[in-house]
Amino acid sequence: MTAYKTLVKWGKESIEIEMDPSQGVDGLKQTLQARTGVPKDRMKIMPKSKGLWKGVLKDTQDLSALNLAGISPPIQMLMMGSATLPVEPVKKTIFLEDLPPEEAAKMVEPSGLVNLGNTCYLNSVTQCLRVIPQLRDGLKSYTPSSSNGASQQGQMHALLLKSLLSTMDSLDKSPNAISPNNLVMSTKMSFPQMAQTGPGGAPMQQDAEEFYSSIMGVCAGEMRGDPSLKAAFGGEKPSGGQLDGADNVIDAVFGLKMEETLTCDELTTTSTDKDDAMDTDANALVEPAVVSHDLHRKLVCNIQGGSDSSSQVNITHIGEGIQLSLTGKLEKYSEALGRNAQWTRSQKIARLPPCLVV
């Protein structure tokens, strides 16, 4: 039977309930008792909306006989009575210990990865990559190509990507730290330099940035083409402007297009502005600025110093470190001088990716 939205005025409180006429007066009173703590036998319920019963509601009243559908919602009532019973919670309390592991994992702090002997480089990168949906969707749809799968290297790369996805999925399902055995094993198989051990046989420390760059290279080589791009971006391939030349999932998600300009410090550099170019002394040696574009998968932030060895600047903010990494000095051959000269390198971001890694 249809339930009707009902508003019960009790003292200063207004209680919203759904009244089911088929449950009768006893069902109505049980609902109000649970919400207010007023015992059923001490309740006095009176109508406020027209078309209901007259006076105090009797236990023998047939609610289904009333024309409730003809009353403008909500149906309004007035209740009198003192609360002497404990009030049941509107929403049942569920304890964390009673939830299945995959549900408990969503309620607690993100679970971590067990350190299997200097594997913090792998653990930190994996947990960062775990929260990027485009990468995970691309990994879920990944199938090794027939050409790559035939080679030993292709088989190792396929094992690495499957182990990466499996580790991420395990983190989603467990509230406790998990052991990334398969990922560590496949990493050392794919990148032998990370399998090095010290004099005592213990695994050597590795660099997280090197691991990130290595695994991004493998993912870029394996997850390319329209099917992978569509899977990573919700079933639709990004437009050409969004991809800007990227043909794989990694460059589409992390690809950072940088514009680099090199100017010779020892000569006048031609400007792209025509008026400035006309003002240049005709007898002066001129070296054109060298402008190039490149795709990067991370934005560098220098902690101390600069991109050239002579710079010594202390960095106190990430913005300063990024700005410092975008400029520097280098030695390069000058066509105008016919010898090596000092050049200034400056970079700027030409296109931001969906996910920026610093």
Coordinates of N, CA, C and O in Angstrom, one line a residue, residues 259-265 267-270 287-292 326-333 341-347:
E259 N 58.2 24.6 -24.1 CA 58.9 25.4 -25.1 C 60.2 25.9 -24.6 O 60.3 26.6 -23.6
E260 N 61.3 25.5 -25.3 CA 62.6 25.9 -24.8 C 63.2 26.9 -25.8 O 63.2 26.7 -27.0
T261 N 63.8 28.0 -25.2 CA 64.5 29.0 -26.1 C 65.9 29.2 -25.6 O 66.2 29.4 -24.4
L262 N 66.8 29.1 -26.6 CA 68.3 29.2 -26.3 C 68.7 30.6 -27.0 O 68.4 30.8 -28.2
T263 N 69.4 31.4 -26.2 CA 69.9 32.7 -26.7 C 71.3 32.8 -26.4 O 71.8 32.5 -25.3
C264 N 72.1 33.3 -27.4 CA 73.6 33.4 -27.2 C 73.9 34.6 -26.4 O 73.4 35.7 -26.7
D265 N 74.6 34.5 -25.3 CA 74.9 35.6 -24.4 C 76.0 36.6 -25.0 O 76.0 37.7 -24.6
L267 N 76.3 37.5 -28.2 CA 75.9 38.2 -29.4 C 74.5 38.7 -29.3 O 73.7 38.3 -28.4
T268 N 74.1 39.6 -30.2 CA 72.7 40.1 -30.3 C 71.9 39.0 -30.8 O 72.2 38.4 -31.8
T269 N 70.7 38.8 -30.2 CA 69.8 37.7 -30.7 C 68.7 38.3 -31.4 O 68.1 39.3 -31.0
T270 N 68.3 37.7 -32.6 CA 67.2 38.3 -33.3 C 65.9 38.0 -32.6 O 65.7 37.0 -31.9
E287 N 72.8 36.3 -33.8 CA 72.6 34.8 -33.7 C 71.1 34.6 -33.4 O 70.5 35.1 -32.4
P288 N 70.4 33.9 -34.3 CA 69.0 33.6 -34.1 C 68.8 32.8 -32.8 O 69.6 31.9 -32.5
A289 N 67.7 33.1 -32.1 CA 67.3 32.3 -31.0 C 66.8 30.9 -31.5 O 66.2 30.8 -32.5
V290 N 67.2 29.9 -30.7 CA 66.8 28.6 -31.0 C 65.6 28.2 -30.2 O 65.7 28.1 -29.0
V291 N 64.5 27.9 -30.9 CA 63.3 27.6 -30.2 C 62.9 26.1 -30.5 O 62.9 25.8 -31.7
S292 N 62.6 25.3 -29.5 CA 62.2 24.0 -29.7 C 61.1 23.6 -28.7 O 60.9 24.2 -27.7
L326 N 63.6 26.1 -14.7 CA 63.2 26.5 -16.1 C 64.3 27.4 -16.8 O 64.1 27.8 -17.9
T327 N 65.3 27.8 -16.0 CA 66.4 28.6 -16.6 C 67.7 28.0 -16.3 O 67.9 27.3 -15.3
G328 N 68.7 28.4 -17.1 CA 70.1 27.9 -16.9 C 71.0 28.4 -17.9 O 70.7 29.1 -18.9
K329 N 72.3 28.0 -17.8 CA 73.3 28.3 -18.7 C 73.9 27.0 -19.3 O 74.0 26.0 -18.6
L330 N 74.4 27.1 -20.6 CA 75.1 26.0 -21.2 C 76.0 26.5 -22.2 O 75.9 27.6 -22.7
E331 N 76.9 25.6 -22.6 CA 77.9 25.9 -23.7 C 77.4 25.2 -25.0 O 77.2 24.0 -25.0
K332 N 77.4 26.0 -26.1 CA 76.9 25.5 -27.3 C 77.6 26.2 -28.5 O 78.0 27.4 -28.4
Y333 N 77.6 25.5 -29.6 CA 78.3 26.1 -30.8 C 77.5 27.2 -31.4 O 76.3 27.2 -31.5
A341 N 80.1 29.0 -27.5 CA 79.8 30.2 -26.7 C 78.9 29.9 -25.6 O 78.3 28.8 -25.5
Q342 N 78.7 30.9 -24.7 CA 77.8 30.7 -23.6 C 76.4 31.1 -24.0 O 76.2 32.1 -24.6
W343 N 75.4 30.2 -23.7 CA 74.0 30.4 -24.0 C 73.2 30.4 -22.8 O 73.5 29.8 -21.8
T344 N 72.0 31.1 -22.8 CA 71.0 31.0 -21.8 C 69.9 30.2 -22.2 O 69.3 30.4 -23.3
R345 N 69.5 29.3 -21.4 CA 68.3 28.4 -21.7 C 67.2 28.8 -20.8 O 67.3 29.0 -19.6
S346 N 66.0 29.0 -21.4 CA 64.8 29.4 -20.7 C 63.6 28.5 -21.2 O 63.5 28.3 -22.4
Q347 N 62.8 28.0 -20.3 CA 61.7 27.2 -20.7 C 60.4 27.7 -20.2 O 60.4 28.5 -19.2

